Coordinates of C-alpha atoms in Angstrom, one line a residue:
Chain A
V207 CA 119.7 95.4 109.6
T208 CA 118.6 98.5 107.8
C209 CA 116.3 101.2 108.9
F210 CA 114.1 103.0 106.5
S211 CA 112.5 106.4 107.6
K212 CA 111.8 109.9 106.2
D213 CA 113.3 111.5 109.2
N214 CA 114.6 114.5 107.3
I215 CA 111.1 115.5 106.6
M216 CA 108.9 113.8 109.1
K217 CA 111.1 114.8 112.0
Q218 CA 108.8 114.1 114.8
T219 CA 107.3 110.6 113.9
D220 CA 110.1 109.2 111.7
G221 CA 112.6 111.2 113.7
L222 CA 111.6 109.3 116.9
F223 CA 111.6 105.9 114.9
H224 CA 115.1 106.4 113.8
Q225 CA 116.3 107.7 117.2
V226 CA 114.9 104.5 118.8
F227 CA 116.5 102.3 116.1
D228 CA 119.9 104.0 116.9
E229 CA 119.4 103.4 120.6
V230 CA 118.5 99.8 120.2
A231 CA 121.3 99.1 117.6
K232 CA 123.8 100.2 120.4
E233 CA 122.6 97.4 122.5
Y234 CA 123.7 94.9 119.7
P235 CA 127.1 96.0 118.6
E236 CA 127.8 92.7 116.9
I237 CA 124.9 93.4 114.3
E238 CA 125.8 95.6 111.4
N239 CA 123.2 98.6 111.2
E240 CA 122.4 101.4 108.6
H241 CA 119.9 103.8 107.7
W242 CA 118.3 104.8 104.4
I243 CA 115.9 107.6 103.6
V244 CA 112.8 105.5 102.6
D245 CA 112.5 107.0 99.1
I246 CA 115.9 106.0 97.8
G247 CA 115.8 103.0 100.1
A248 CA 112.6 101.8 98.3
A249 CA 114.2 102.4 94.9
K250 CA 117.2 100.3 95.9
L251 CA 114.9 97.7 97.2
A252 CA 112.9 97.5 94.0
D253 CA 116.1 97.4 92.0
T254 CA 118.5 95.2 93.9
P255 CA 116.8 93.6 96.8
E256 CA 119.5 91.2 97.4
V257 CA 121.7 94.0 99.2
F258 CA 119.3 94.0 102.2
D259 CA 118.7 91.4 104.8
V260 CA 116.5 92.7 107.5
I261 CA 114.7 96.0 107.1
V262 CA 112.8 97.7 109.9
M263 CA 110.4 100.7 109.2
P264 CA 107.1 102.1 110.4
N265 CA 104.1 100.0 109.6
L266 CA 102.7 102.0 106.6
Y267 CA 106.1 101.9 104.7
G268 CA 106.5 98.2 105.6
D269 CA 102.9 97.5 104.3
I270 CA 103.8 99.1 100.9
L271 CA 107.4 98.0 100.5
S272 CA 106.8 94.3 101.6
D273 CA 104.5 94.0 98.5
V274 CA 107.1 95.7 96.4
A275 CA 110.0 93.4 97.6
A276 CA 107.8 90.3 97.0
Q277 CA 106.4 91.3 93.6
I278 CA 109.9 92.3 92.3
T279 CA 111.5 89.2 93.5
G280 CA 108.7 87.0 92.1
S281 CA 105.2 87.6 93.1
V282 CA 103.1 89.2 96.0
G283 CA 101.8 85.6 96.1
L284 CA 105.1 84.3 97.7
G285 CA 105.3 86.3 100.9
G286 CA 104.4 85.1 104.4
S287 CA 103.9 87.4 107.3
A288 CA 104.3 87.0 111.0
N289 CA 103.1 89.4 113.9
I290 CA 104.8 88.4 117.2
G291 CA 103.7 89.8 120.4
E292 CA 104.3 89.1 124.0
E293 CA 100.8 87.6 124.5
C294 CA 100.0 86.1 121.1
A295 CA 101.2 85.8 117.6
M296 CA 99.5 85.7 114.2
F297 CA 100.6 84.6 110.8
E298 CA 99.2 85.3 107.4
A299 CA 100.1 86.0 103.7
I300 CA 101.5 89.4 103.0
H301 CA 98.8 90.0 100.2
G302 CA 95.2 90.9 100.5
S303 CA 92.2 88.9 99.9
A304 CA 92.3 89.5 96.2
P305 CA 88.5 88.9 95.6
P306 CA 88.9 88.7 91.8
L307 CA 90.9 85.4 92.1
A308 CA 88.4 83.8 94.6
G309 CA 87.0 80.4 93.6
K310 CA 89.0 80.2 90.2
N311 CA 91.8 78.0 91.3
I312 CA 94.3 80.3 90.1
A313 CA 95.8 81.9 93.2
N314 CA 99.3 81.2 94.5
P315 CA 99.0 79.5 97.9
S316 CA 102.7 80.1 98.6
G317 CA 102.0 83.2 100.8
L318 CA 99.6 81.4 103.3
L319 CA 102.1 78.4 103.3
Q320 CA 105.0 80.7 104.2
G321 CA 103.0 82.1 107.0
A322 CA 102.2 78.6 108.1
V323 CA 105.9 77.6 108.1
M324 CA 106.7 80.6 110.2
M325 CA 103.8 79.6 112.6
L326 CA 105.1 76.1 112.9
N327 CA 108.6 77.2 113.7
H328 CA 107.2 79.6 116.3
I329 CA 105.2 76.8 118.2
G330 CA 108.2 74.5 118.2
Q331 CA 107.0 72.1 115.2
T332 CA 110.3 72.9 113.5
D333 CA 110.6 69.5 111.8
V334 CA 107.1 69.9 110.2
A335 CA 108.1 73.4 109.1
Q336 CA 111.3 72.2 107.6
K337 CA 109.6 69.4 105.7
I338 CA 107.1 71.7 104.2
Q339 CA 109.5 74.3 103.2
N340 CA 111.9 71.8 101.5
A341 CA 108.9 70.3 99.6
W342 CA 107.9 73.9 98.5
L343 CA 111.3 74.8 97.4
T344 CA 111.5 71.5 95.5
T345 CA 108.2 72.2 93.7
L346 CA 109.5 75.6 92.7
E347 CA 112.8 74.2 91.3
E348 CA 110.8 71.6 89.4
G349 CA 109.3 74.5 87.5
I350 CA 105.7 73.8 88.7
H351 CA 104.3 77.3 88.9
T352 CA 101.1 79.1 89.3
G353 CA 100.2 81.8 86.9
D354 CA 101.7 84.7 88.8
I355 CA 105.2 83.3 88.6
Y356 CA 104.9 81.2 85.4
K357 CA 107.5 82.1 82.8
E358 CA 107.4 80.7 79.3
G359 CA 110.4 78.7 78.5
F360 CA 111.7 78.8 82.2
S361 CA 108.7 77.0 84.1
K362 CA 107.8 73.4 83.3
Q363 CA 104.2 73.2 84.3
H364 CA 101.3 76.0 84.6
V365 CA 99.2 74.8 87.5
G366 CA 96.3 76.0 89.5
T367 CA 96.1 76.5 93.3
K368 CA 95.0 72.9 94.0
E369 CA 97.6 71.3 91.6
F370 CA 100.4 73.3 93.2
A371 CA 99.3 72.2 96.6
D372 CA 99.2 68.6 95.5
A373 CA 102.7 68.8 94.1
V374 CA 104.0 70.2 97.4
I375 CA 102.3 67.4 99.2
A376 CA 103.8 64.9 96.8
N377 CA 107.3 66.4 97.4
L378 CA 107.1 66.0 101.2
G379 CA 110.2 64.4 102.5
K380 CA 112.3 65.6 99.4
T381 CA 115.0 68.4 99.6
P382 CA 115.7 70.8 96.8
K383 CA 118.7 70.3 94.6
L384 CA 119.3 73.7 93.1
L385 CA 117.9 76.0 95.7
Q386 CA 119.4 75.8 99.2
A387 CA 117.6 73.4 101.4
V388 CA 116.5 74.8 104.9
S389 CA 117.3 73.3 108.2
Y390 CA 115.3 74.7 111.1
A391 CA 116.8 72.6 113.9
G392 CA 117.3 74.9 116.9
A393 CA 114.7 77.4 115.6
G394 CA 111.7 78.1 117.7
A395 CA 109.6 80.9 119.1
L396 CA 111.1 84.4 118.7
Q397 CA 112.2 85.6 122.2
L398 CA 111.1 89.2 122.7
P399 CA 113.5 91.1 124.9
T400 CA 111.7 92.5 127.8
Y401 CA 110.6 96.2 127.5
K402 CA 112.2 98.4 130.2
R403 CA 110.6 101.7 130.7
K404 CA 113.0 104.6 130.7
K405 CA 113.2 107.3 133.4
P406 CA 110.6 109.9 132.4
A407 CA 111.9 113.3 131.1
V408 CA 111.4 116.4 133.0
K409 CA 108.4 118.1 131.3
K410 CA 107.8 121.8 131.1
L411 CA 104.7 123.4 129.7
V412 CA 106.0 126.4 127.6
G413 CA 102.9 127.2 125.5
V414 CA 99.8 125.9 123.8
D415 CA 98.5 125.8 120.1
L416 CA 94.9 126.8 119.8
F417 CA 93.4 125.5 116.5
V418 CA 90.7 127.8 115.3
H419 CA 87.9 127.4 112.7
W420 CA 87.6 130.7 110.9
T421 CA 86.3 131.5 107.4
G422 CA 88.2 134.7 106.7
S423 CA 91.3 134.9 104.6
D424 CA 93.6 137.7 106.1
P425 CA 95.9 136.3 108.8
N426 CA 96.5 139.8 110.0
E427 CA 92.8 140.2 110.7
L428 CA 92.7 136.9 112.6
A429 CA 95.8 137.9 114.6
Q430 CA 94.1 141.0 115.8
K431 CA 91.1 139.1 116.8
I432 CA 93.2 136.5 118.5
K433 CA 95.4 138.9 120.3
T434 CA 92.3 140.1 122.2
I435 CA 92.2 136.8 124.1
E436 CA 95.8 136.9 125.3
T437 CA 96.5 136.7 129.1
N438 CA 99.4 138.1 131.2
E439 CA 101.0 134.6 131.0
A440 CA 100.6 133.9 127.4
S441 CA 100.8 135.9 124.0
L442 CA 100.3 135.0 120.5
S443 CA 103.5 134.2 118.8
M444 CA 102.6 132.7 115.5
I445 CA 99.8 131.6 113.3
T446 CA 100.1 128.9 110.8
N447 CA 97.8 127.5 108.1
R448 CA 98.4 124.0 106.7
G449 CA 101.8 124.0 108.5
I450 CA 103.0 127.2 106.9
K451 CA 103.7 130.4 108.9
V452 CA 101.2 133.0 107.8
W453 CA 101.6 135.5 110.7
P454 CA 103.8 137.4 111.6
D455 CA 105.4 138.2 108.2
G456 CA 103.6 135.6 106.0
F457 CA 103.4 135.6 102.3
K458 CA 100.1 137.0 101.1
E459 CA 100.1 134.3 98.3
T460 CA 99.8 131.4 100.8
F461 CA 96.7 129.5 100.0
C462 CA 94.7 129.3 103.4
T463 CA 92.0 127.0 104.5
D464 CA 89.5 127.7 107.4
H465 CA 91.7 125.8 109.8
W466 CA 94.3 127.9 111.7
R467 CA 96.9 127.1 114.3
C468 CA 97.4 129.9 116.7
R469 CA 100.5 129.5 118.9
F470 CA 100.6 131.1 122.4
K471 CA 103.9 131.1 124.2
A472 CA 104.7 132.0 127.8
S473 CA 105.2 135.8 128.1
A474 CA 107.3 136.0 131.2
N475 CA 109.3 133.3 132.9
G476 CA 109.0 130.8 130.1
E477 CA 106.4 128.6 131.6
I478 CA 102.6 128.6 131.5
T479 CA 100.1 127.0 133.8
K480 CA 97.0 124.9 132.9
E481 CA 94.9 127.7 134.3
T482 CA 96.2 130.0 131.5
I483 CA 94.9 127.5 128.9
V484 CA 91.5 127.4 130.5
A485 CA 91.6 131.3 130.5
L486 CA 92.5 131.4 126.8
L487 CA 89.6 129.0 126.0
T488 CA 87.2 131.1 128.1
N489 CA 88.3 134.4 126.5
A490 CA 87.8 132.8 123.1
I491 CA 84.2 131.9 123.9
G492 CA 83.6 135.5 125.0
A493 CA 85.2 136.8 121.7
S494 CA 83.2 134.2 119.5
I495 CA 86.5 132.5 118.4
D496 CA 85.7 128.9 117.5
T497 CA 88.6 126.7 119.0
I498 CA 88.3 123.2 117.8
K499 CA 91.5 121.7 119.3
T500 CA 94.2 122.4 121.6
E501 CA 97.8 121.0 121.9
N502 CA 100.1 121.8 124.8
L503 CA 103.6 122.7 124.0
Y504 CA 106.2 121.0 126.0
E505 CA 109.9 120.9 126.5
F506 CA 111.3 117.5 127.6
D507 CA 114.7 117.8 129.5
G508 CA 114.9 121.3 128.2
V509 CA 114.4 120.4 124.4
P510 CA 111.4 121.7 122.6
R511 CA 109.2 118.7 121.5
F512 CA 106.8 120.4 119.3
S513 CA 107.0 121.4 115.5
V514 CA 107.9 124.8 114.3
G515 CA 105.9 126.5 111.5
Q516 CA 107.3 126.1 107.9
G517 CA 109.0 129.4 107.3
Q518 CA 109.5 130.1 111.0
Chain B
V55 CA 94.6 108.5 85.7
T56 CA 95.2 106.3 88.7
C57 CA 94.8 107.2 92.4
F58 CA 97.0 105.4 95.1
S59 CA 95.7 105.5 98.6
K60 CA 95.6 103.5 101.8
D61 CA 91.9 104.4 102.5
N62 CA 90.9 101.0 103.7
I63 CA 93.2 101.8 106.9
M64 CA 93.9 105.4 106.9
K65 CA 90.2 106.3 106.6
Q66 CA 90.4 110.0 107.5
T67 CA 93.5 111.2 105.6
D68 CA 93.6 108.9 102.7
G69 CA 89.8 108.4 102.7
L70 CA 89.4 112.2 102.2
F71 CA 92.1 112.1 99.5
H72 CA 90.3 109.2 97.6
Q73 CA 87.0 111.0 98.0
V74 CA 88.2 114.2 96.5
F75 CA 89.8 112.1 93.6
D76 CA 86.4 110.7 92.8
E77 CA 84.7 114.1 93.1
V78 CA 87.1 115.7 90.6
A79 CA 87.1 112.6 88.4
K80 CA 83.4 113.2 87.9
E81 CA 84.1 116.6 86.5
Y82 CA 86.2 114.9 83.6
P83 CA 84.1 112.1 82.3
E84 CA 86.3 111.9 79.3
I85 CA 89.3 110.7 81.3
E86 CA 89.4 107.2 82.5
N87 CA 90.1 106.9 86.2
E88 CA 90.8 104.1 88.7
H89 CA 91.9 103.5 92.3
W90 CA 94.5 101.2 93.7
I91 CA 95.4 100.4 97.4
V92 CA 99.0 101.9 97.6
D93 CA 100.7 98.6 98.7
I94 CA 99.6 96.5 95.6
G95 CA 99.8 99.5 93.4
A96 CA 103.4 100.1 94.4
A97 CA 104.2 96.3 93.7
K98 CA 102.5 96.7 90.2
L99 CA 104.4 100.0 89.5
A100 CA 107.7 98.3 90.4
D101 CA 106.9 95.3 88.4
T102 CA 105.1 96.6 85.2
P103 CA 105.4 100.5 85.2
E104 CA 104.1 100.6 81.7
V105 CA 100.4 99.9 82.7
F106 CA 100.3 103.4 84.3
D107 CA 100.1 106.8 82.8
V108 CA 99.4 109.5 85.5
I109 CA 99.3 108.5 89.2
V110 CA 98.1 110.9 91.8
M111 CA 98.7 110.2 95.4
P112 CA 99.5 111.9 98.8
N113 CA 102.9 113.6 98.9
L114 CA 104.7 111.1 100.9
Y115 CA 103.8 108.1 98.8
G116 CA 104.7 110.0 95.8
D117 CA 108.0 110.9 97.2
I118 CA 108.8 107.2 97.7
L119 CA 107.2 105.8 94.6
S120 CA 108.6 108.4 92.1
D121 CA 112.0 107.0 93.2
V122 CA 110.9 103.5 92.8
A123 CA 109.4 104.2 89.2
A124 CA 112.5 106.0 88.0
Q125 CA 114.8 103.4 89.5
I126 CA 113.0 100.5 88.0
T127 CA 112.7 102.0 84.6
G128 CA 116.3 103.0 84.4
S129 CA 117.7 105.2 87.3
V130 CA 116.7 107.8 89.8
G131 CA 119.1 110.0 87.8
L132 CA 116.5 110.2 85.0
G133 CA 113.6 111.8 86.5
G134 CA 112.6 115.6 86.4
S135 CA 110.1 117.0 88.7
A136 CA 107.7 120.0 88.6
N137 CA 105.6 121.8 91.4
I138 CA 103.1 123.9 89.7
G139 CA 101.1 126.5 91.8
E140 CA 98.9 129.6 91.0
E141 CA 101.5 132.0 92.1
C142 CA 104.7 130.3 91.2
A143 CA 106.3 127.1 89.9
M144 CA 109.6 125.3 90.7
F145 CA 111.4 122.5 88.8
E146 CA 114.1 120.1 90.0
A147 CA 115.4 116.6 89.7
I148 CA 113.4 113.9 91.5
H149 CA 116.6 112.8 93.4
G150 CA 118.3 114.2 96.5
S151 CA 121.6 115.9 96.6
A152 CA 123.6 112.6 96.8
P153 CA 126.7 114.1 98.5
P154 CA 128.8 111.0 98.0
L155 CA 128.8 111.8 94.2
A156 CA 129.6 115.4 94.5
G157 CA 132.7 116.7 92.4
K158 CA 133.4 113.4 90.9
N159 CA 132.1 113.8 87.4
I160 CA 129.9 110.6 87.7
A161 CA 126.4 111.9 88.3
N162 CA 123.7 111.5 85.7
P163 CA 122.6 115.1 84.9
S164 CA 119.3 113.8 83.2
G165 CA 117.0 114.4 86.1
L166 CA 118.0 118.2 86.2
L167 CA 117.8 118.3 82.4
Q168 CA 114.3 116.9 82.5
G169 CA 113.3 119.4 85.2
A170 CA 114.6 122.2 82.9
V171 CA 112.7 120.8 79.9
M172 CA 109.4 121.0 82.0
M173 CA 110.3 124.5 83.0
L174 CA 111.0 125.7 79.4
N175 CA 107.7 124.3 78.3
H176 CA 106.0 125.9 81.3
I177 CA 107.3 129.3 80.3
G178 CA 106.5 128.9 76.7
Q179 CA 110.0 128.2 75.3
T180 CA 108.6 125.1 73.7
D181 CA 110.9 125.1 70.8
V182 CA 113.9 125.1 73.1
A183 CA 112.5 122.4 75.2
Q184 CA 111.8 120.1 72.2
K185 CA 115.3 120.6 70.8
I186 CA 117.0 119.6 74.2
Q187 CA 114.7 116.7 74.7
N188 CA 115.4 115.3 71.3
A189 CA 119.1 115.9 71.6
W190 CA 118.9 114.0 75.0
L191 CA 116.9 111.2 73.5
T192 CA 119.3 110.9 70.6
T193 CA 122.3 110.8 73.1
L194 CA 120.5 107.9 75.1
E195 CA 119.8 105.9 72.0
E196 CA 123.4 106.3 70.7
G197 CA 124.5 104.3 73.8
I198 CA 126.2 107.2 75.5
H199 CA 125.4 106.4 79.3
T200 CA 126.5 107.6 82.7
G201 CA 127.4 104.9 85.2
D202 CA 124.0 104.6 86.7
I203 CA 122.4 103.3 83.5
Y204 CA 125.5 101.9 81.7
K205 CA 124.9 98.3 80.7
E206 CA 127.8 96.1 79.4
G207 CA 127.0 94.8 75.9
F208 CA 124.1 97.4 75.4
S209 CA 125.6 100.7 76.1
K210 CA 128.3 102.0 73.7
Q211 CA 130.2 104.4 75.8
H212 CA 130.6 105.0 79.5
V213 CA 130.8 108.7 80.3
G214 CA 130.9 111.1 83.1
T215 CA 128.5 114.0 83.8
K216 CA 130.4 116.5 81.8
E217 CA 130.9 114.2 78.7
F218 CA 127.3 113.3 78.8
A219 CA 126.2 116.9 78.8
D220 CA 128.8 117.6 76.0
A221 CA 127.3 114.7 73.9
V222 CA 123.7 116.3 74.3
I223 CA 125.0 119.6 73.3
A224 CA 126.6 118.0 70.2
N225 CA 123.1 116.4 69.3
L226 CA 121.1 119.7 69.5
G227 CA 119.1 119.8 66.3
K228 CA 119.1 116.0 65.9
T229 CA 115.9 113.9 66.4
P230 CA 116.0 110.2 67.8
K231 CA 115.6 107.4 65.4
L232 CA 114.6 104.5 67.6
L233 CA 112.9 106.4 70.4
Q234 CA 110.0 108.5 69.6
A235 CA 110.9 112.2 69.1
V236 CA 108.9 114.7 71.0
S237 CA 106.9 117.6 69.6
Y238 CA 105.9 120.3 72.1
A239 CA 104.1 122.6 69.7
G240 CA 101.0 123.8 71.5
A241 CA 102.4 122.9 74.8
G242 CA 102.8 125.7 77.4
A243 CA 102.0 126.6 81.1
L244 CA 99.8 124.2 82.9
Q245 CA 96.4 125.8 83.3
L246 CA 95.2 125.3 86.8
P247 CA 91.5 125.1 87.3
T248 CA 90.1 127.7 89.6
Y249 CA 89.4 126.4 93.1
K250 CA 85.8 126.9 94.1
R251 CA 85.1 126.7 97.9
K252 CA 82.3 124.5 98.7
K253 CA 79.4 125.5 100.8
P254 CA 80.5 124.6 104.4
A255 CA 78.8 121.7 106.1
V256 CA 76.6 122.2 109.2
K257 CA 79.0 121.5 112.2
K258 CA 77.7 120.1 115.4
L259 CA 79.9 119.5 118.5
V260 CA 79.0 116.2 120.0
G261 CA 81.9 115.6 122.4
V262 CA 85.6 116.2 123.2
D263 CA 88.6 113.9 123.5
L264 CA 90.9 114.8 126.4
F265 CA 94.4 113.4 126.0
V266 CA 95.9 112.7 129.5
H267 CA 99.4 112.0 130.7
W268 CA 99.3 109.4 133.3
T269 CA 101.9 106.8 134.4
G270 CA 99.6 104.2 135.9
S271 CA 98.8 101.0 134.0
D272 CA 95.1 100.0 134.8
P273 CA 92.5 101.7 132.5
N274 CA 89.8 101.0 135.1
E275 CA 91.7 102.9 137.8
L276 CA 92.2 105.9 135.2
A277 CA 88.4 105.7 134.3
Q278 CA 87.4 106.1 137.9
K279 CA 89.7 109.1 138.3
I280 CA 88.4 110.7 135.0
K281 CA 84.7 110.1 135.8
T282 CA 85.1 112.5 138.8
I283 CA 85.4 115.4 136.3
E284 CA 82.2 114.6 134.3
T285 CA 79.7 117.3 133.9
N286 CA 75.9 117.2 133.5
E287 CA 76.5 117.7 129.8
A288 CA 79.3 115.3 129.1
S289 CA 80.3 111.8 130.4
L290 CA 83.2 109.5 129.8
S291 CA 82.4 107.1 126.9
M292 CA 85.7 105.5 126.1
I293 CA 89.4 105.5 126.8
T294 CA 92.0 104.3 124.2
N295 CA 95.7 103.8 124.3
R296 CA 97.6 103.9 121.1
G297 CA 94.3 103.9 119.3
I298 CA 93.1 100.7 121.0
K299 CA 90.0 100.8 123.2
V300 CA 91.1 99.9 126.7
W301 CA 88.0 101.0 128.6
P302 CA 85.2 99.9 129.0
D303 CA 85.8 96.1 128.3
G304 CA 89.5 96.4 127.2
F305 CA 91.9 93.4 127.0
K306 CA 94.2 93.5 130.0
E307 CA 97.0 92.2 127.7
T308 CA 97.0 95.6 125.7
F309 CA 100.3 97.2 125.9
C310 CA 99.7 100.7 127.3
T311 CA 101.8 103.9 127.2
D312 CA 101.5 106.9 129.5
H313 CA 99.4 108.7 126.7
W314 CA 95.7 108.1 127.2
R315 CA 92.8 109.3 125.1
C316 CA 89.6 110.0 127.2
R317 CA 86.5 110.5 125.1
F318 CA 83.6 112.6 126.6
K319 CA 80.3 112.5 124.7
A320 CA 77.1 114.5 125.2
S321 CA 74.9 113.1 127.9
A322 CA 71.7 114.5 126.9
N323 CA 70.6 116.2 123.8
G324 CA 73.6 114.9 121.7
E325 CA 75.4 118.3 121.7
I326 CA 77.9 120.0 124.0
T327 CA 79.0 123.6 124.5
K328 CA 82.4 125.1 124.5
E329 CA 81.7 125.8 128.2
T330 CA 81.5 122.2 128.9
I331 CA 85.0 121.7 127.7
V332 CA 86.3 124.6 129.7
A333 CA 84.4 123.0 132.8
L334 CA 86.0 119.6 132.0
L335 CA 89.6 121.2 131.8
T336 CA 89.0 123.2 135.0
N337 CA 87.8 120.1 136.7
A338 CA 90.9 118.2 135.7
I339 CA 93.0 120.8 137.2
G340 CA 91.2 120.3 140.5
A341 CA 91.6 116.6 140.2
S342 CA 95.3 116.7 139.3
I343 CA 94.6 115.2 135.9
D344 CA 97.3 116.1 133.5
T345 CA 95.5 116.9 130.2
I346 CA 98.0 117.7 127.4
K347 CA 95.7 118.0 124.3
T348 CA 92.0 118.3 123.4
E349 CA 90.3 117.4 120.2
N350 CA 86.6 118.4 119.7
L351 CA 84.4 115.8 118.2
Y352 CA 82.2 117.1 115.3
E353 CA 79.6 115.8 113.2
F354 CA 79.4 117.5 109.7
D355 CA 76.1 117.3 108.1
G356 CA 75.0 114.6 110.6
V357 CA 78.1 112.4 109.8
P358 CA 80.6 111.8 112.6
R359 CA 84.0 113.1 111.4
F360 CA 86.2 111.6 114.0
S361 CA 87.8 108.2 114.5
V362 CA 86.4 105.4 116.5
G363 CA 88.7 103.4 118.9
Q364 CA 90.3 100.1 117.6
G365 CA 87.9 97.5 119.1
Q366 CA 84.9 99.9 119.5

């Protein structure tokens, strides 16, 4: 099992994903596991897909790379997809609706067929699933191919959607000779392990980010304005713009938008109260500072769980 | 020029990216432009990269797909990269530091060389850039290849990093015979068009999302609790968990975490004040509701610019 993530850059989201992967991997010591940065992992997948078996990754990467994997190993028309939950499950082709192909008898029905085979296995009709899958493999190795996988000199027959389906139906009961036949005896619904909630971490409120809409351009000017709303408990520690620290000691060349993150940290004992946040917002109203969003800054079990500014 | 985005799902971030692409495209009617959903676009790129010329996309997709493109057209070791800004520019190989290759004389130096050629063009040393690039092309077509692109029966000589560099040096002054020689006369620094700020839209505060940390499991119970903090100006309109609407009329099967988004909308004239947000937060303190984040909900020029709940 391989994990793809961009945790070297997306430290919070992908970092959490990789961390949970490692935690779960420990529960299955008999399964080999590894991690690839998604960029070079994607390159490897496109180049030599055969080195991977199961790949887990965040939804958006999986959406993109399942298309790459299917296309590079034949066609996006070949991939089936399953979404398994505790309460329900759904099955589909990996590809989209492809409206330009609609009604022309040229689409490859294999993706939908593969989704259906997964569904049949899931609901326990493994014998039917096996029969369809072996008929489909037989059809492919007979060289009966739709346009997306047809290859001159290799394929035998260029067929449409309907004719491909008819060929699969005609092959029901046959097993492939070149490709490996499947046997689904003993397969069945995927058993999801029960999720156990972990003991919650100890949470400590150490500051707050006020996001401010301001059309000026000089971060020092904004800092002066913002410092007027400080309380005894919380003082301004940093301003970022587009994630980059612009105060204190920012670069004057940094391109700034009208969206500024003003970070307040606890002045004294390392902790602030909710009342402090209300006081900051109230002071902001008085000072005509346009706050548009707040994010509380927490430590969990003593570890800061918020991002630092680029350049901080 | 092709734009890749996932704007059918990531409507706010990728939606904005695609929208700006279309706006800029209109300013250059002489340049053909098109848009692909990034998943099928990535599949097409991996399968038939030659159908694309310039592709623009958000940073993270570009990071992944530049590796795919380079690998599938030869090797990630072949790609150079440029980051051009108004104040400065930087050039590098597209690949990472690849520590397993360090010090073994096996890395392909082409990526760094390509970055350097871009840099030379950028600083106006186009004659030097052209000389290096043609020497590099000559070396490749002579079949002098590092391990990542060496192909038995096609390549002539399997060389290390140093030997490849020596071969390029020896070819300085030559032009390739099979590959097309480059001519950089007239090239130079990329001229960035001046950014013009647009007239700001009219902003209207129509509600606020309070994000609440709550370890319960029944959204109806939370809604009852939350409704006690409503003000005359703002009332609870929706609760989501992981983006999915769980109140009102949620599905009891929805898996909920301890992170709840409680959406307050203006009760009366369609608009709320900042004082209302402060009042809600103050009431939340009184009711021991643990708010961890707020996001103001705005309409810009009359259009809501915030996400709806899945299922809403």
